[in-house]
Short mmCIF file of C-alpha atoms in Angstrom, two decimals:
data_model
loop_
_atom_site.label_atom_id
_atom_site.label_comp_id
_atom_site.label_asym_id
_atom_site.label_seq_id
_atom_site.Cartn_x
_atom_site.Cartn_y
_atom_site.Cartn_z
CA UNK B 1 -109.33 -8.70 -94.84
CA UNK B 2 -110.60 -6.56 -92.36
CA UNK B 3 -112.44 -3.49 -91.42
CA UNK B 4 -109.55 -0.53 -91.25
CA UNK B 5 -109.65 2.27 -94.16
CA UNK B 6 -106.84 4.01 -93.38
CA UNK B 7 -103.57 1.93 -93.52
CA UNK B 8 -101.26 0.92 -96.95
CA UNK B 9 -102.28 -2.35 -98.19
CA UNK B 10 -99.10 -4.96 -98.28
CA UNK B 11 -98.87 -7.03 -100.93
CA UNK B 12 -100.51 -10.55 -101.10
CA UNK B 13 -104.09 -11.91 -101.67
CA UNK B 14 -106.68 -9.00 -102.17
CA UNK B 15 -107.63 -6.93 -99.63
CA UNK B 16 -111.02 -5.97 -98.47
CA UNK B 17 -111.39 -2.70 -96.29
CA UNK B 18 -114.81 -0.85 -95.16
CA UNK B 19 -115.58 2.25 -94.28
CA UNK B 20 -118.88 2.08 -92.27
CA UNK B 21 -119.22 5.36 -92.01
CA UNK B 22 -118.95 6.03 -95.31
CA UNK B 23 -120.55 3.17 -96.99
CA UNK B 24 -117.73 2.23 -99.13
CA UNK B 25 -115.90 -0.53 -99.84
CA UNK B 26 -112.45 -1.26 -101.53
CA UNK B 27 -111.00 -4.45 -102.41
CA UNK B 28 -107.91 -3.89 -103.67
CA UNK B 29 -105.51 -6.66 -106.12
CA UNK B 30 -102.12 -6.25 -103.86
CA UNK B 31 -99.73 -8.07 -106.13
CA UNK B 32 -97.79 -5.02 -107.85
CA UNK B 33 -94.33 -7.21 -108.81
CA UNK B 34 -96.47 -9.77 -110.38
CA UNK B 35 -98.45 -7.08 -112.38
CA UNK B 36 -101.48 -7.85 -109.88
CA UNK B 37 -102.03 -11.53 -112.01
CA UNK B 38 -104.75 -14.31 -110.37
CA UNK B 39 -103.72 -16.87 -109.12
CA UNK B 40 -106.30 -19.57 -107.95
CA UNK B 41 -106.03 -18.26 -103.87
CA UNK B 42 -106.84 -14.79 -105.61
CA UNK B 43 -110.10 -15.87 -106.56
CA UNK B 44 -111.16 -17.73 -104.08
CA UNK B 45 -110.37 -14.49 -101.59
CA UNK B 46 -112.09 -12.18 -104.50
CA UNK B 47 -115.22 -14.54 -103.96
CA UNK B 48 -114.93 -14.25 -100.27
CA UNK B 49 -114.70 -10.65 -100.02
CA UNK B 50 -117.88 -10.08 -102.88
CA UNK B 51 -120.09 -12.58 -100.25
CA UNK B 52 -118.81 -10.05 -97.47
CA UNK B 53 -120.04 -6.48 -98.81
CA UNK B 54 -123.18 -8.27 -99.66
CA UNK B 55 -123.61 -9.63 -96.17
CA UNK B 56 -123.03 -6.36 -94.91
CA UNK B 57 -125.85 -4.04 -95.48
CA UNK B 58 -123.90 -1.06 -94.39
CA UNK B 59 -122.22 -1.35 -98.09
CA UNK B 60 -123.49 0.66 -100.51
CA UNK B 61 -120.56 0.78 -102.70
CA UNK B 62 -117.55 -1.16 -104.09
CA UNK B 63 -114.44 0.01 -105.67
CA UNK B 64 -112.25 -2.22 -107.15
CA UNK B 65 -108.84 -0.84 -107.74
CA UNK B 66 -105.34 -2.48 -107.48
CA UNK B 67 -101.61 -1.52 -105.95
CA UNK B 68 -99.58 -0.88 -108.63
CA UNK B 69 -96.78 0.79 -106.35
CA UNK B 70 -93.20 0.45 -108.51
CA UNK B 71 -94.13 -0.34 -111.55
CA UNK B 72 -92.45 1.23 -114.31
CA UNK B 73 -96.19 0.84 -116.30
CA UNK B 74 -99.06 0.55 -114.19
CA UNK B 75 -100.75 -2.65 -114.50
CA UNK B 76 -104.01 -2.65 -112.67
CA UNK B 77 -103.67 -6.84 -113.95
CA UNK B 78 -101.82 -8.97 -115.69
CA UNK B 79 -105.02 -11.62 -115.74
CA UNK B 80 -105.23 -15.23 -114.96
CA UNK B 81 -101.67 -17.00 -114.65
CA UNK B 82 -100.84 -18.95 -117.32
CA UNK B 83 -100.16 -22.36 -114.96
CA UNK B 84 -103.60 -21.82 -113.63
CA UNK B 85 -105.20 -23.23 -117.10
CA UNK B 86 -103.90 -26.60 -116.83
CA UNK B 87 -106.10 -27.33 -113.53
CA UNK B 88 -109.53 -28.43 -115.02
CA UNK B 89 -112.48 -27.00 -113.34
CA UNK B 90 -110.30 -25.06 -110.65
CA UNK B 91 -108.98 -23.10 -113.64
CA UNK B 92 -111.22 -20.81 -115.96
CA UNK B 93 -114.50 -22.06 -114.82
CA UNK B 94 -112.77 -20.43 -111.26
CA UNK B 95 -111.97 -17.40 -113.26
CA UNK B 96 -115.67 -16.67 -114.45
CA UNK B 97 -117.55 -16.70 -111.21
CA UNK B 98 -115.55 -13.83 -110.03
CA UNK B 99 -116.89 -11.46 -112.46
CA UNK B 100 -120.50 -13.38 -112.37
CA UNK B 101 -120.65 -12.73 -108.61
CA UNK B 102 -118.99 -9.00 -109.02
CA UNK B 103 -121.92 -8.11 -111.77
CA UNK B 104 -124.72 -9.72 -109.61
CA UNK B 105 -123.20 -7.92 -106.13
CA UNK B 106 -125.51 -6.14 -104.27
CA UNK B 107 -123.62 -2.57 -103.23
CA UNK B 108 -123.25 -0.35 -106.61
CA UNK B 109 -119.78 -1.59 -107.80
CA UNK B 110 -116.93 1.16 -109.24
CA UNK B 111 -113.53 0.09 -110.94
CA UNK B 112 -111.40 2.51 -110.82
CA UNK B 113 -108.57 0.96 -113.14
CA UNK B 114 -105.85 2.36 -112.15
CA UNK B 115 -103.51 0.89 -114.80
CA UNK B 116 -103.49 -1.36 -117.90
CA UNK B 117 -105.51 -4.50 -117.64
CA UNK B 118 -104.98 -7.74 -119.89
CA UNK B 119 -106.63 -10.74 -120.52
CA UNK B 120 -109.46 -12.44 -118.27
CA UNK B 121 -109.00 -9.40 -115.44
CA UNK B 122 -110.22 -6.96 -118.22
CA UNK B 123 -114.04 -8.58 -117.55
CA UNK B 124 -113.48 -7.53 -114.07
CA UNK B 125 -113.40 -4.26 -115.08
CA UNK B 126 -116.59 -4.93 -117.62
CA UNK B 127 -118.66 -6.90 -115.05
CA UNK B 128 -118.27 -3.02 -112.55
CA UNK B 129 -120.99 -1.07 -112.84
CA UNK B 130 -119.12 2.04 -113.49
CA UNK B 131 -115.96 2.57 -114.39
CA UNK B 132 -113.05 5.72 -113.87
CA UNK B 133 -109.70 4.78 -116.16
CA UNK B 134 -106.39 6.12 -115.42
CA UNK B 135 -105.28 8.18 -119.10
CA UNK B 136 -102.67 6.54 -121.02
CA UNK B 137 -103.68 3.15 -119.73
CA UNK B 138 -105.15 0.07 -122.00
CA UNK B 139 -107.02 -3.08 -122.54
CA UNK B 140 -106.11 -5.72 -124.31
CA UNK B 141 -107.78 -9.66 -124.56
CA UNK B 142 -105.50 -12.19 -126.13
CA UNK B 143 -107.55 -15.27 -126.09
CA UNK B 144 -108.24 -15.82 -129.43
CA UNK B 145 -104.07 -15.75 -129.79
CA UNK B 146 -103.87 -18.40 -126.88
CA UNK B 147 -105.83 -20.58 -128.75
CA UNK B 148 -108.78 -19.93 -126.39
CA UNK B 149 -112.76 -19.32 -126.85
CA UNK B 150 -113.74 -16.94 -124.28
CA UNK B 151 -116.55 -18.21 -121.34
CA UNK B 152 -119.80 -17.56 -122.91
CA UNK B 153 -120.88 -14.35 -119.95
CA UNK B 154 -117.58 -13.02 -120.55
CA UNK B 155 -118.05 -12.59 -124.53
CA UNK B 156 -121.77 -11.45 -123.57
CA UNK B 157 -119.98 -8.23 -120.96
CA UNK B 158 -118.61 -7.62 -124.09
CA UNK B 159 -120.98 -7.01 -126.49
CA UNK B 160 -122.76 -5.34 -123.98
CA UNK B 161 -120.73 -2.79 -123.11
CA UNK B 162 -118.05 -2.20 -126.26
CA UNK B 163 -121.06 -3.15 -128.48
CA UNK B 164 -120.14 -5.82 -131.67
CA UNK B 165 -118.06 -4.30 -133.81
CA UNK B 166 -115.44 -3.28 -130.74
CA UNK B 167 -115.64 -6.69 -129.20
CA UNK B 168 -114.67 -8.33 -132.66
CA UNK B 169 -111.44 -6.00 -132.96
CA UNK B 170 -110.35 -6.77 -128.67
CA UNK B 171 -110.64 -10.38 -129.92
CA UNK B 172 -109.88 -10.89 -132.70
CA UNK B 173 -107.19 -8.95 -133.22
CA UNK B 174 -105.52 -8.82 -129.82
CA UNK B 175 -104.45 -5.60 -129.86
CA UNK B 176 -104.75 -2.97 -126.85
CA UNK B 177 -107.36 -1.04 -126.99
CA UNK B 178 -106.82 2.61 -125.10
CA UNK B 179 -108.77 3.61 -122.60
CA UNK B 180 -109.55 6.95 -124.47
CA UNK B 181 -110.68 4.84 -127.71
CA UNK B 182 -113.55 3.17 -125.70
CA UNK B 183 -114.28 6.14 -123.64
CA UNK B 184 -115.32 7.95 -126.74
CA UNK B 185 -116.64 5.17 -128.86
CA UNK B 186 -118.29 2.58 -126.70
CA UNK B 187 -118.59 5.28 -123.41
CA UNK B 188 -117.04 2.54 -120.75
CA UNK B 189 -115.79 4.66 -118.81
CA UNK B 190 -117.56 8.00 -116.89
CA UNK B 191 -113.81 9.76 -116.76
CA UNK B 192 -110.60 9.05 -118.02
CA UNK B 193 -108.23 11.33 -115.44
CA UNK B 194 -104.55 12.06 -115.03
CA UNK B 195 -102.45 10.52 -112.21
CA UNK B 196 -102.17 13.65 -110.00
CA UNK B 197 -106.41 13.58 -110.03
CA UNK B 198 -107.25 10.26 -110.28
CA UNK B 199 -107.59 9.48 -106.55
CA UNK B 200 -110.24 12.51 -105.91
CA UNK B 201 -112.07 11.20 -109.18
CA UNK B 202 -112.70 7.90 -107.39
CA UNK B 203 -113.41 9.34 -103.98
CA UNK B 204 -116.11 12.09 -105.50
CA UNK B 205 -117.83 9.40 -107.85
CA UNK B 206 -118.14 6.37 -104.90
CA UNK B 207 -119.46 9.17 -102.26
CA UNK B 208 -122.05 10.40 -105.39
CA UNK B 209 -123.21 6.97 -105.37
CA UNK B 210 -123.36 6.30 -101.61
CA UNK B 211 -125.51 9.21 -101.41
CA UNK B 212 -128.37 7.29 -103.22
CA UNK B 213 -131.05 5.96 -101.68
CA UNK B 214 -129.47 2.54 -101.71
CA UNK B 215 -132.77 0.41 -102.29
CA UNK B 216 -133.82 1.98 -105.55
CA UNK B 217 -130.06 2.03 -106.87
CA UNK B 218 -129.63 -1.08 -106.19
CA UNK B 219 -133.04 -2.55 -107.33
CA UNK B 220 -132.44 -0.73 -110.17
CA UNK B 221 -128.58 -1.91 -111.03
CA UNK B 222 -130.45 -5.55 -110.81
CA UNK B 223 -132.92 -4.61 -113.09
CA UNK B 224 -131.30 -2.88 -115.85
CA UNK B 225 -128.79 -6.06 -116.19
CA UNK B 226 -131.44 -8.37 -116.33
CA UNK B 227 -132.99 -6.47 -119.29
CA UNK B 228 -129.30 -6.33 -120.46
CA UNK B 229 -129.49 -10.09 -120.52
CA UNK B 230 -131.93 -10.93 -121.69
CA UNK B 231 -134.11 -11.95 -118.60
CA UNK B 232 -136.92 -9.15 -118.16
CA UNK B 233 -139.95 -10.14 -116.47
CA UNK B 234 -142.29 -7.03 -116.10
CA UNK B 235 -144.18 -8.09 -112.86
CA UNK B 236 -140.70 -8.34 -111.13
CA UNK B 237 -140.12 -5.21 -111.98
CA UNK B 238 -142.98 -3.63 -111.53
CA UNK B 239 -142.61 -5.22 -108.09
CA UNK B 240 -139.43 -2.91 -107.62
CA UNK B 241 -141.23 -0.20 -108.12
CA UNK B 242 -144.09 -0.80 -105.99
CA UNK B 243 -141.56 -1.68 -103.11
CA UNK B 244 -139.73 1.40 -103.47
CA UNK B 245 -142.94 3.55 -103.52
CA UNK B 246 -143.44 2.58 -100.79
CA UNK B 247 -140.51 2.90 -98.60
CA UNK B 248 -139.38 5.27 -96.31
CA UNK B 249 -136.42 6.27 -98.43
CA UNK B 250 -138.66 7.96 -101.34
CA UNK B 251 -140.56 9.68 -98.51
CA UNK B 252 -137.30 11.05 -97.43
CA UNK B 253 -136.50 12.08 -101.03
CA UNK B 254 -139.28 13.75 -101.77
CA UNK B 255 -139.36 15.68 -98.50
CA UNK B 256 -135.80 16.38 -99.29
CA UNK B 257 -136.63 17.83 -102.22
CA UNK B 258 -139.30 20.14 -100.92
CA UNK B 259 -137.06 21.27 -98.23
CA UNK B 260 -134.14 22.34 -100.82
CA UNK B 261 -131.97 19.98 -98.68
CA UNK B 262 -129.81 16.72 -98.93
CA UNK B 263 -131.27 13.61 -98.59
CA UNK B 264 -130.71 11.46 -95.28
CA UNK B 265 -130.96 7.84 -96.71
CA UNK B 266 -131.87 4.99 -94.16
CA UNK B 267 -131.88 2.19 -96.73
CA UNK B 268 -135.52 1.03 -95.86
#
């Protein structure tokens, strides 16, 4: 992991780069022969690099994308490896804090899914705030053919954001589901774009959100998945809005706004 935005990731754990300047981060899956699958060290760096951005208050945003250089189908992952289930508690229960800790992150998170995703990595993708899809690409969640019942916040991302009737048919049939299918019925993703655009797509939509004034996005993004959840408590979030009242970001905005100009955020 480190700090440079510019250089080709090599393959190997995931890499996290930031752009200071920018406010953006990507963390990137860097195992394109293996289809970009999990293994246990994959976590554990997924985990590390998630406690970094939110350590790092210069982050506003996240992408998560993947290498998928010379594969014949892109794959932004494969999922869990299969050997990994046979290891107790450093198995699954590893699996499910990654997307637990990518949904509660505190930058505004962005997949940009960059290829066909199978299998546990698909709530990766689900646990992102927003999402960009590259066309022609898939999901598909074979648990219920593994023999498997699905981690209970998993199967909840689900019903979430395909709704019921769409999470029923990813598991129990097992089929793919294309990216264009829950674009237009269950609205996951904000674009579904061509290879030759794909990489502008990503950049315009992560600089969009960076441009926000980061402590009412993010105070939001908290509070609209807690209501999601199930866990609403209106004094914490009238709180929020109190605290953002009151800070020198929505005095920026609204002079901003006055002034027909753009908006210097300071994050305070």
């Amino acid at each position: 992991m480190d700090d440079e935005p510019n250089h080709p990731p090599e393959a190997g754990p995931p890499q996290l780069r930031i752009d200071k300047p920018s406010h953006i981060a990507t963390l990137s899956l860097r195992r394109p022969a293996q289809r970009n699958s999990l293994t246990d060290d994959d976590l554990h760096a997924l985990l590390d690099a998630i406690a970094q951005v939110d350590a790092e208050p210069a982050v506003r945003v996240l992408v998560l994308r993947a290498d998928t250089t010379g594969q014949p189908r892109p794959v932004f992952s494969a999922g869990y490896h299969v050997g990994g289930f046979d290891q107790g508690d450093h198995g699954p229960q590893l699996f499910e804090r990654v997307p637990e800790a990518l949904e509660r992150a505190r930058p505004l998170t962005l997949c940009a899914m960059n290829g066909s995703v199978y299998g546990g990595a698909t709530d990766l993708v689900l646990a992102c705030d927003l999402r960009l899809a590259l066309a022609g690409t898939e999901l598909r969640m074979p648990a219920c053919m593994l023999g498997l019942h699905y981690y209970p916040s998993g199967l909840r991302r689900y019903a979430n954001r395909l709704g019921l009737n769409l999470a029923k048919r990813a598991f129990l049939t097992g089929q793919a589901l294309p990216v264009q299918l829950l674009a237009d019925a269950a609205q996951l993703f904000e674009q579904v774009v061509d290879a030759a655009h794909f990489d502008v797509a990503v950049q315009q939509l992560a600089t969009r959100l960076a441009g926000l004034a980061p402590l009412a996005a993010q105070a939001t993004k908290q509070s609209l998945n807690e209501i999601a959840a199930g866990r609403y408590d209106e004094a914490l979030l009238r709180g929020r809005e109190a605290a953002s009242m009151a800070s020198a970001d929505f005095a920026e905005g609204r002079a901003a706004f006055a002034a027909r100009r753009p908006p210097r955020f300071s994050g305070r």
